[in-house]
mmCIF file of C-alpha atoms in Angstrom:
data_model
loop_
_atom_site.group_PDB
_atom_site.id
_atom_site.type_symbol
_atom_site.label_atom_id
_atom_site.label_comp_id
_atom_site.label_asym_id
_atom_site.label_seq_id
_atom_site.Cartn_x
_atom_site.Cartn_y
_atom_site.Cartn_z
ATOM 1 C CA MET M 1 4.196 22.147 -21.084
ATOM 2 C CA LYS M 2 2.450 21.678 -18.010
ATOM 3 C CA VAL M 3 0.309 18.695 -18.625
ATOM 4 C CA THR M 4 0.406 15.593 -20.369
ATOM 5 C CA VAL M 5 -2.627 13.237 -20.670
ATOM 6 C CA ALA M 6 -2.139 10.050 -21.749
ATOM 7 C CA ILE M 7 -5.133 7.545 -23.285
ATOM 8 C CA CYS M 8 -3.967 4.062 -23.859
ATOM 9 C CA THR M 9 -6.525 2.170 -26.181
ATOM 10 C CA HIS M 10 -7.227 -0.993 -27.680
ATOM 11 C CA ASN M 11 -9.905 -1.305 -30.344
ATOM 12 C CA ARG M 12 -12.120 1.322 -28.678
ATOM 13 C CA ALA M 13 -12.507 3.828 -31.392
ATOM 14 C CA LYS M 14 -15.347 5.753 -30.521
ATOM 15 C CA ASP M 15 -14.774 5.941 -26.803
ATOM 16 C CA THR M 16 -11.497 7.144 -27.632
ATOM 17 C CA GLY M 17 -12.588 10.043 -29.327
ATOM 18 C CA GLU M 18 -15.373 10.695 -26.467
ATOM 19 C CA ALA M 19 -12.217 10.782 -24.042
ATOM 20 C CA ILE M 20 -10.245 13.190 -26.067
ATOM 21 C CA GLU M 21 -13.133 15.458 -26.614
ATOM 22 C CA SER M 22 -13.454 15.453 -22.624
ATOM 23 C CA VAL M 23 -10.104 16.556 -22.523
ATOM 24 C CA ILE M 24 -10.555 19.215 -25.286
ATOM 25 C CA ALA M 25 -13.281 20.913 -23.202
ATOM 26 C CA GLN M 26 -11.344 21.291 -19.990
ATOM 27 C CA SER M 27 -11.354 24.485 -18.118
ATOM 28 C CA PHE M 28 -7.507 24.529 -18.026
ATOM 29 C CA GLU M 29 -5.272 26.549 -20.225
ATOM 30 C CA ARG M 30 -5.266 24.451 -23.361
ATOM 31 C CA GLU M 31 -1.796 25.673 -24.318
ATOM 32 C CA GLN M 32 -0.593 23.652 -21.271
ATOM 33 C CA ILE M 33 -2.232 20.316 -22.384
ATOM 34 C CA GLU M 34 -0.602 17.645 -24.687
ATOM 35 C CA ILE M 35 -2.905 14.677 -25.113
ATOM 36 C CA VAL M 36 -1.161 11.945 -26.025
ATOM 37 C CA VAL M 37 -2.786 8.488 -27.472
ATOM 38 C CA ILE M 38 -1.024 5.156 -27.403
ATOM 39 C CA ASP M 39 -2.688 3.190 -29.972
ATOM 40 C CA ASN M 40 -2.074 -0.305 -28.178
ATOM 41 C CA ARG M 41 -2.375 -2.241 -31.676
ATOM 42 C CA SER M 42 -5.732 -1.577 -32.635
ATOM 43 C CA THR M 43 -7.441 -3.223 -35.718
ATOM 44 C CA ASP M 44 -10.270 -0.683 -35.851
ATOM 45 C CA ASN M 45 -10.545 2.545 -37.048
ATOM 46 C CA THR M 46 -8.733 4.192 -33.860
ATOM 47 C CA VAL M 47 -5.952 6.019 -36.104
ATOM 48 C CA GLU M 48 -8.763 7.478 -38.310
ATOM 49 C CA VAL M 49 -10.722 9.113 -35.256
ATOM 50 C CA VAL M 50 -7.783 10.522 -33.572
ATOM 51 C CA GLY M 51 -6.313 11.745 -36.655
ATOM 52 C CA LYS M 52 -9.882 13.867 -37.277
ATOM 53 C CA LEU M 53 -9.444 15.230 -33.959
ATOM 54 C CA ALA M 54 -5.850 16.410 -34.371
ATOM 55 C CA TYR M 55 -6.732 17.557 -37.500
ATOM 56 C CA ARG M 56 -9.621 19.837 -35.922
ATOM 57 C CA TYR M 57 -7.819 20.903 -32.730
ATOM 58 C CA GLY M 58 -4.380 21.081 -33.669
ATOM 59 C CA PRO M 59 -0.891 19.197 -32.875
ATOM 60 C CA SER M 60 -1.617 19.077 -29.190
ATOM 61 C CA ILE M 61 -2.988 15.924 -30.135
ATOM 62 C CA ARG M 62 -0.581 13.325 -30.820
ATOM 63 C CA TYR M 63 -1.170 9.531 -31.731
ATOM 64 C CA ILE M 64 1.360 7.018 -31.123
ATOM 65 C CA PHE M 65 1.061 3.335 -32.193
ATOM 66 C CA GLU M 66 2.616 0.740 -30.238
ATOM 67 C CA ASN M 67 2.798 -2.791 -31.430
ATOM 68 C CA LYS M 68 3.625 -4.745 -28.602
ATOM 69 C CA LEU M 69 0.613 -5.645 -26.751
ATOM 70 C CA GLY M 70 0.099 -4.827 -23.131
ATOM 71 C CA LEU M 71 -1.657 -2.024 -20.961
ATOM 72 C CA SER M 72 1.664 -1.523 -18.985
ATOM 73 C CA VAL M 73 3.603 -1.403 -22.305
ATOM 74 C CA ALA M 74 1.338 1.113 -23.585
ATOM 75 C CA ARG M 75 1.412 3.204 -20.224
ATOM 76 C CA ASN M 76 5.004 3.017 -20.244
ATOM 77 C CA ARG M 77 5.256 4.350 -23.962
ATOM 78 C CA ALA M 78 3.117 7.347 -22.814
ATOM 79 C CA ILE M 79 5.719 8.241 -19.932
ATOM 80 C CA LYS M 80 8.670 7.998 -22.576
ATOM 81 C CA GLU M 81 6.562 10.038 -24.818
ATOM 82 C CA ALA M 82 5.242 12.717 -22.251
ATOM 83 C CA ASN M 83 6.466 16.321 -22.127
ATOM 84 C CA GLY M 84 4.453 17.337 -19.054
ATOM 85 C CA GLU M 85 5.254 18.187 -15.554
ATOM 86 C CA PHE M 86 2.211 16.007 -14.822
ATOM 87 C CA ILE M 87 1.233 13.109 -16.457
ATOM 88 C CA LEU M 88 -2.633 12.128 -16.158
ATOM 89 C CA PHE M 89 -3.967 9.073 -17.250
ATOM 90 C CA LEU M 90 -7.638 8.518 -18.651
ATOM 91 C CA ASP M 91 -8.999 5.535 -19.315
ATOM 92 C CA ASP M 92 -9.957 5.082 -23.164
ATOM 93 C CA ASP M 93 -13.578 4.633 -22.059
ATOM 94 C CA ALA M 94 -13.855 7.422 -19.341
ATOM 95 C CA LEU M 95 -14.878 11.056 -19.581
ATOM 96 C CA ALA M 96 -13.342 13.614 -17.469
ATOM 97 C CA SER M 97 -15.351 16.255 -15.884
ATOM 98 C CA ARG M 98 -14.834 19.884 -16.788
ATOM 99 C CA ASP M 99 -12.348 20.798 -14.294
ATOM 100 C CA TRP M 100 -10.297 17.699 -14.031
ATOM 101 C CA VAL M 101 -7.103 18.619 -15.022
ATOM 102 C CA GLN M 102 -7.317 21.894 -12.756
ATOM 103 C CA HIS M 103 -7.885 20.319 -9.825
ATOM 104 C CA ILE M 104 -5.569 17.466 -10.067
ATOM 105 C CA VAL M 105 -2.746 19.923 -10.734
ATOM 106 C CA ASN M 106 -3.899 21.870 -7.753
ATOM 107 C CA VAL M 107 -3.241 19.148 -5.380
ATOM 108 C CA PHE M 108 0.422 18.462 -7.054
ATOM 109 C CA GLU M 109 1.101 22.121 -6.483
ATOM 110 C CA SER M 110 0.023 22.095 -2.903
ATOM 111 C CA ASP M 111 2.834 19.993 -1.907
ATOM 112 C CA PRO M 112 6.171 18.840 -3.818
ATOM 113 C CA ALA M 113 6.480 15.869 -1.801
ATOM 114 C CA ILE M 114 2.963 14.475 -3.560
ATOM 115 C CA GLY M 115 4.256 11.951 -6.381
ATOM 116 C CA CYS M 116 0.558 10.441 -7.432
ATOM 117 C CA VAL M 117 -2.599 11.941 -7.154
ATOM 118 C CA GLY M 118 -6.359 10.188 -7.987
ATOM 119 C CA GLY M 119 -9.453 11.291 -8.527
ATOM 120 C CA LYS M 120 -13.023 10.051 -7.874
ATOM 121 C CA ILE M 121 -14.366 7.712 -10.556
ATOM 122 C CA ASP M 122 -18.346 7.590 -11.239
ATOM 123 C CA PRO M 123 -19.807 4.772 -13.195
ATOM 124 C CA ILE M 124 -21.946 4.763 -16.190
ATOM 125 C CA TRP M 125 -23.840 1.654 -16.266
ATOM 126 C CA GLU M 126 -24.703 0.423 -19.863
ATOM 127 C CA ALA M 127 -27.461 -1.656 -17.924
ATOM 128 C CA ALA M 128 -28.495 -1.301 -14.766
ATOM 129 C CA GLU M 129 -26.018 -2.135 -11.705
ATOM 130 C CA PRO M 130 -26.727 -5.623 -10.664
ATOM 131 C CA ASP M 131 -27.768 -5.784 -7.190
ATOM 132 C CA TRP M 132 -26.231 -8.882 -6.355
ATOM 133 C CA ILE M 133 -22.774 -7.491 -6.356
ATOM 134 C CA PRO M 134 -21.010 -7.504 -2.922
ATOM 135 C CA GLU M 135 -20.508 -4.165 -1.695
ATOM 136 C CA GLU M 136 -16.881 -4.764 -0.872
ATOM 137 C CA HIS M 137 -16.157 -5.721 -4.243
ATOM 138 C CA ARG M 138 -18.007 -3.154 -6.384
ATOM 139 C CA SER M 139 -14.333 -1.483 -6.851
ATOM 140 C CA VAL M 140 -13.621 -4.409 -9.571
ATOM 141 C CA PHE M 141 -15.591 -2.253 -11.720
ATOM 142 C CA THR M 142 -13.320 0.435 -11.187
ATOM 143 C CA ILE M 143 -15.509 2.773 -8.819
ATOM 144 C CA LEU M 144 -13.833 4.823 -6.659
ATOM 145 C CA ASP M 145 -15.511 7.191 -3.829
ATOM 146 C CA TYR M 146 -12.589 7.307 -1.296
ATOM 147 C CA ALA M 147 -13.254 10.966 0.643
ATOM 148 C CA ASN M 148 -15.551 13.872 0.505
ATOM 149 C CA ASP M 149 -12.417 16.297 0.579
ATOM 150 C CA VAL M 150 -8.715 16.447 -0.994
ATOM 151 C CA LYS M 151 -7.016 13.728 1.419
ATOM 152 C CA GLU M 152 -4.132 11.868 1.722
ATOM 153 C CA MET M 153 -4.224 7.923 0.900
ATOM 154 C CA PRO M 154 -2.360 5.664 3.277
ATOM 155 C CA ALA M 155 -1.545 2.329 2.700
ATOM 156 C CA PRO M 156 -2.860 0.119 1.376
ATOM 157 C CA SER M 157 -5.317 2.405 -0.371
ATOM 158 C CA ILE M 158 -4.567 3.739 -3.867
ATOM 159 C CA PRO M 159 -6.207 5.265 -6.742
ATOM 160 C CA TYR M 160 -7.503 3.495 -9.891
ATOM 161 C CA GLY M 161 -5.917 3.480 -13.453
ATOM 162 C CA ALA M 162 -8.877 5.246 -15.057
ATOM 163 C CA ASN M 163 -8.372 8.400 -13.247
ATOM 164 C CA VAL M 164 -4.670 8.450 -11.781
ATOM 165 C CA ALA M 165 -1.675 10.970 -12.350
ATOM 166 C CA PHE M 166 1.916 11.187 -11.299
ATOM 167 C CA ARG M 167 4.530 13.964 -11.025
ATOM 168 C CA SER M 168 6.642 13.192 -14.431
ATOM 169 C CA SER M 169 9.982 13.331 -12.070
ATOM 170 C CA VAL M 170 9.067 10.316 -9.904
ATOM 171 C CA PHE M 171 10.101 8.356 -13.032
ATOM 172 C CA HIS M 172 13.891 9.986 -12.898
ATOM 173 C CA LYS M 173 13.901 7.801 -9.569
ATOM 174 C CA TYR M 174 11.819 4.577 -10.100
ATOM 175 C CA LYS M 175 10.812 2.271 -12.710
ATOM 176 C CA PRO M 176 7.705 2.770 -14.387
ATOM 177 C CA PHE M 177 5.086 0.225 -14.515
ATOM 178 C CA ARG M 178 5.636 -3.842 -14.582
ATOM 179 C CA GLU M 179 5.152 -5.213 -17.812
ATOM 180 C CA ASP M 180 4.498 -8.773 -16.122
ATOM 181 C CA LEU M 181 1.396 -7.234 -14.900
ATOM 182 C CA GLY M 182 -1.625 -5.422 -16.586
ATOM 183 C CA ARG M 183 -3.932 -6.542 -19.074
ATOM 184 C CA VAL M 184 -2.493 -7.828 -22.195
ATOM 185 C CA GLY M 185 -5.221 -8.629 -24.703
ATOM 186 C CA THR M 186 -8.334 -10.184 -23.433
ATOM 187 C CA ASN M 187 -6.586 -11.339 -20.337
ATOM 188 C CA LEU M 188 -7.956 -9.577 -16.855
ATOM 189 C CA LEU M 189 -4.162 -9.304 -15.240
ATOM 190 C CA SER M 190 -3.784 -6.315 -13.369
ATOM 191 C CA SER M 191 -2.282 -4.738 -9.973
ATOM 192 C CA GLU M 192 0.375 -2.847 -11.924
ATOM 193 C CA GLU M 193 -0.936 0.353 -10.190
ATOM 194 C CA SER M 194 -0.603 -0.938 -6.725
ATOM 195 C CA GLU M 195 2.758 -2.396 -7.442
ATOM 196 C CA LEU M 196 4.157 0.766 -9.080
ATOM 197 C CA ILE M 197 2.333 3.178 -6.103
ATOM 198 C CA ALA M 198 3.821 1.050 -3.772
ATOM 199 C CA ARG M 199 7.468 1.673 -4.567
ATOM 200 C CA ILE M 200 6.543 5.620 -5.170
ATOM 201 C CA ARG M 201 5.060 5.617 -1.471
ATOM 202 C CA GLU M 202 8.887 4.942 -0.525
ATOM 203 C CA SER M 203 9.377 8.918 -1.101
ATOM 204 C CA TYR M 204 6.387 10.298 -2.170
ATOM 205 C CA LYS M 205 3.101 11.214 -0.969
ATOM 206 C CA VAL M 206 -0.088 10.002 -2.730
ATOM 207 C CA TYR M 207 -3.584 12.053 -2.744
ATOM 208 C CA TYR M 208 -6.686 11.565 -3.633
ATOM 209 C CA THR M 209 -9.149 14.319 -4.578
ATOM 210 C CA PRO M 210 -13.042 13.925 -5.342
ATOM 211 C CA TYR M 211 -13.411 16.892 -7.345
ATOM 212 C CA GLY M 212 -11.002 15.795 -10.352
ATOM 213 C CA SER M 213 -13.638 13.390 -11.054
ATOM 214 C CA VAL M 214 -14.135 11.361 -14.215
ATOM 215 C CA GLN M 215 -16.949 9.055 -15.453
ATOM 216 C CA HIS M 216 -16.274 5.422 -16.546
ATOM 217 C CA LYS M 217 -18.284 3.591 -18.962
ATOM 218 C CA ILE M 218 -19.273 0.048 -17.659
ATOM 219 C CA ALA M 219 -20.489 -2.117 -20.720
ATOM 220 C CA LYS M 220 -23.272 -4.558 -20.062
ATOM 221 C CA GLU M 221 -21.188 -7.387 -20.872
ATOM 222 C CA ARG M 222 -19.164 -6.719 -17.636
ATOM 223 C CA THR M 223 -22.537 -6.799 -15.564
ATOM 224 C CA THR M 224 -22.815 -10.660 -15.686
ATOM 225 C CA LYS M 225 -21.687 -12.804 -12.757
ATOM 226 C CA LYS M 226 -19.670 -14.721 -15.349
ATOM 227 C CA TRP M 227 -17.285 -11.635 -16.286
ATOM 228 C CA PHE M 228 -17.481 -10.625 -12.305
ATOM 229 C CA LEU M 229 -15.870 -14.210 -10.988
ATOM 230 C CA LYS M 230 -13.614 -14.072 -13.957
ATOM 231 C CA ARG M 231 -12.106 -10.628 -13.169
ATOM 232 C CA ILE M 232 -12.149 -11.866 -9.504
ATOM 233 C CA PHE M 233 -9.982 -15.039 -10.731
ATOM 234 C CA TRP M 234 -7.278 -12.697 -12.512
ATOM 235 C CA GLN M 235 -7.248 -10.532 -9.422
ATOM 236 C CA GLY M 236 -6.082 -13.759 -7.714
ATOM 237 C CA VAL M 237 -3.248 -14.196 -10.601
ATOM 238 C CA SER M 238 -2.079 -10.571 -10.475
ATOM 239 C CA ASP M 239 -1.532 -10.552 -6.559
ATOM 240 C CA ALA M 240 0.445 -14.102 -6.996
ATOM 241 C CA VAL M 241 2.314 -12.493 -9.851
ATOM 242 C CA LYS M 242 2.991 -9.252 -7.898
ATOM 243 C CA ARG M 243 4.523 -11.042 -5.104
ATOM 244 C CA GLN M 244 6.381 -13.158 -6.933
ATOM 245 C CA ASP M 245 5.955 -15.667 -3.610
ATOM 246 C CA ARG M 246 6.987 -19.710 -5.126
ATOM 247 C CA SER M 247 7.148 -21.218 -1.886
ATOM 248 C CA LEU M 248 5.173 -24.325 -0.920
ATOM 249 C CA PHE M 249 3.761 -22.694 2.130
ATOM 250 C CA ALA M 250 1.630 -20.152 -0.260
ATOM 251 C CA ILE M 251 0.679 -23.012 -2.625
ATOM 252 C CA VAL M 252 -0.764 -24.999 0.401
ATOM 253 C CA LYS M 253 -2.321 -21.808 2.105
ATOM 254 C CA HIS M 254 -4.331 -21.198 -1.076
ATOM 255 C CA VAL M 255 -5.534 -24.922 -1.128
ATOM 256 C CA ILE M 256 -6.466 -24.964 2.532
ATOM 257 C CA ARG M 257 -8.515 -21.405 1.934
ATOM 258 C CA MET M 258 -10.350 -22.563 -0.968
ATOM 259 C CA ILE M 259 -11.596 -25.938 0.592
ATOM 260 C CA GLN M 260 -12.684 -23.949 3.536
ATOM 261 C CA ALA M 261 -14.481 -21.650 0.886
ATOM 262 C CA ILE M 262 -15.983 -24.589 -0.637
ATOM 263 C CA GLY M 263 -17.307 -26.375 2.347
ATOM 264 C CA THR M 264 -18.892 -22.810 3.552
ATOM 265 C CA SER M 265 -20.106 -22.431 0.156
ATOM 266 C CA LEU M 266 -22.012 -25.572 0.145
ATOM 267 C CA LEU M 267 -23.486 -24.610 3.696
ATOM 268 C CA SER M 268 -24.868 -21.276 2.352
ATOM 269 C CA ILE M 269 -26.357 -22.516 -1.216
ATOM 270 C CA PHE M 270 -29.833 -21.568 0.063
ATOM 271 C CA HIS M 271 -28.446 -17.735 1.210
ATOM 272 C CA PHE M 272 -27.387 -16.039 -2.257
ATOM 273 C CA LYS M 273 -25.329 -13.055 -0.881
ATOM 274 C CA LYS M 274 -23.235 -15.537 1.638
ATOM 275 C CA PHE M 275 -23.072 -17.912 -1.159
ATOM 276 C CA ILE M 276 -21.463 -15.342 -3.816
ATOM 277 C CA SER M 277 -19.249 -14.494 -1.264
ATOM 278 C CA GLN M 278 -17.734 -17.693 -0.698
ATOM 279 C CA VAL M 279 -17.687 -18.647 -4.811
ATOM 280 C CA VAL M 280 -15.593 -15.291 -4.791
ATOM 281 C CA LYS M 281 -13.416 -16.500 -2.405
ATOM 282 C CA ILE M 282 -12.904 -19.850 -4.298
ATOM 283 C CA CYS M 283 -12.212 -17.847 -7.771
ATOM 284 C CA TYR M 284 -9.738 -15.920 -5.948
ATOM 285 C CA ARG M 285 -7.737 -19.054 -4.313
ATOM 286 C CA ASN M 286 -7.977 -20.457 -7.579
ATOM 287 C CA GLY M 287 -6.511 -17.517 -9.447
ATOM 288 C CA SER M 288 -3.706 -17.286 -7.008
ATOM 289 C CA LEU M 289 -2.736 -20.958 -7.652
ATOM 290 C CA VAL M 290 -2.669 -20.360 -11.360
ATOM 291 C CA GLY M 291 -0.750 -17.209 -10.696
ATOM 292 C CA ILE M 292 1.745 -19.227 -8.339
ATOM 293 C CA LEU M 293 1.852 -22.151 -10.650
ATOM 294 C CA ARG M 294 2.046 -20.764 -14.061
ATOM 295 C CA TYR M 295 3.264 -17.308 -14.071
ATOM 296 C CA ASN M 296 5.687 -17.965 -11.353
ATOM 297 C CA GLY M 297 7.506 -20.823 -13.345
ATOM 298 C CA ARG M 298 5.913 -23.964 -11.381
ATOM 299 C CA GLY M 299 3.706 -25.266 -14.181
#
């Protein structure tokens, strides 16, 4: 088997069905693709949706129920179950372009030293894109347009989980995703991808291709300021957990930076974009403190 497409899902039956159908429609040889759906304790009709597609398209679609909740847990189960030479992760709310698999495989086969490949991610906004989002923070909506051609991604740049692939053999050498990172239920913990890719970079190259693209749905509820700031807060938590820095110095640093941001925000309250930028910093530092105190054993 050349390719395993892994789709990890939690209560997104309709979206998961559409993601599967976008893989079925690939230009790549169908006999060389398996689709592994990891149902991470869904309570909707995911099993029925996947079952109907498997009945229609055959045993290349495999449904696996994973009872332990957590995105990293589900991804690791997908890695364990995969038979493909390459594992391509596709979010359950993403749609693969017709030549997605072919372009990702082409990059891998161009150099055996390439261990990770990511592709372009275009947004599908359920509502209009908000005009208040700071340009430097559009990435929190899982939007990626890194380069106009195939290109190596030097650190700290990384592909995003909605469209990221790995050479299966890298997991013979490296442990998979850290399960203390990544979303669990409704929390927005993240950074599991950046942590894994940083380790893989010790021995392998990381590449990007704009041609292996997907479209990622952005739900209306994710375009509110409340969701955006919550996502920034959890990024602070995630970074603190990833670093596992429990030092008093780290706590003091984040407290000082948060106080500075509060002061600057008060001075820029009548300049909306500057004000939002400072509120982002406050939320991030607050999240970092929570990550240190609660998740690293101090609170």
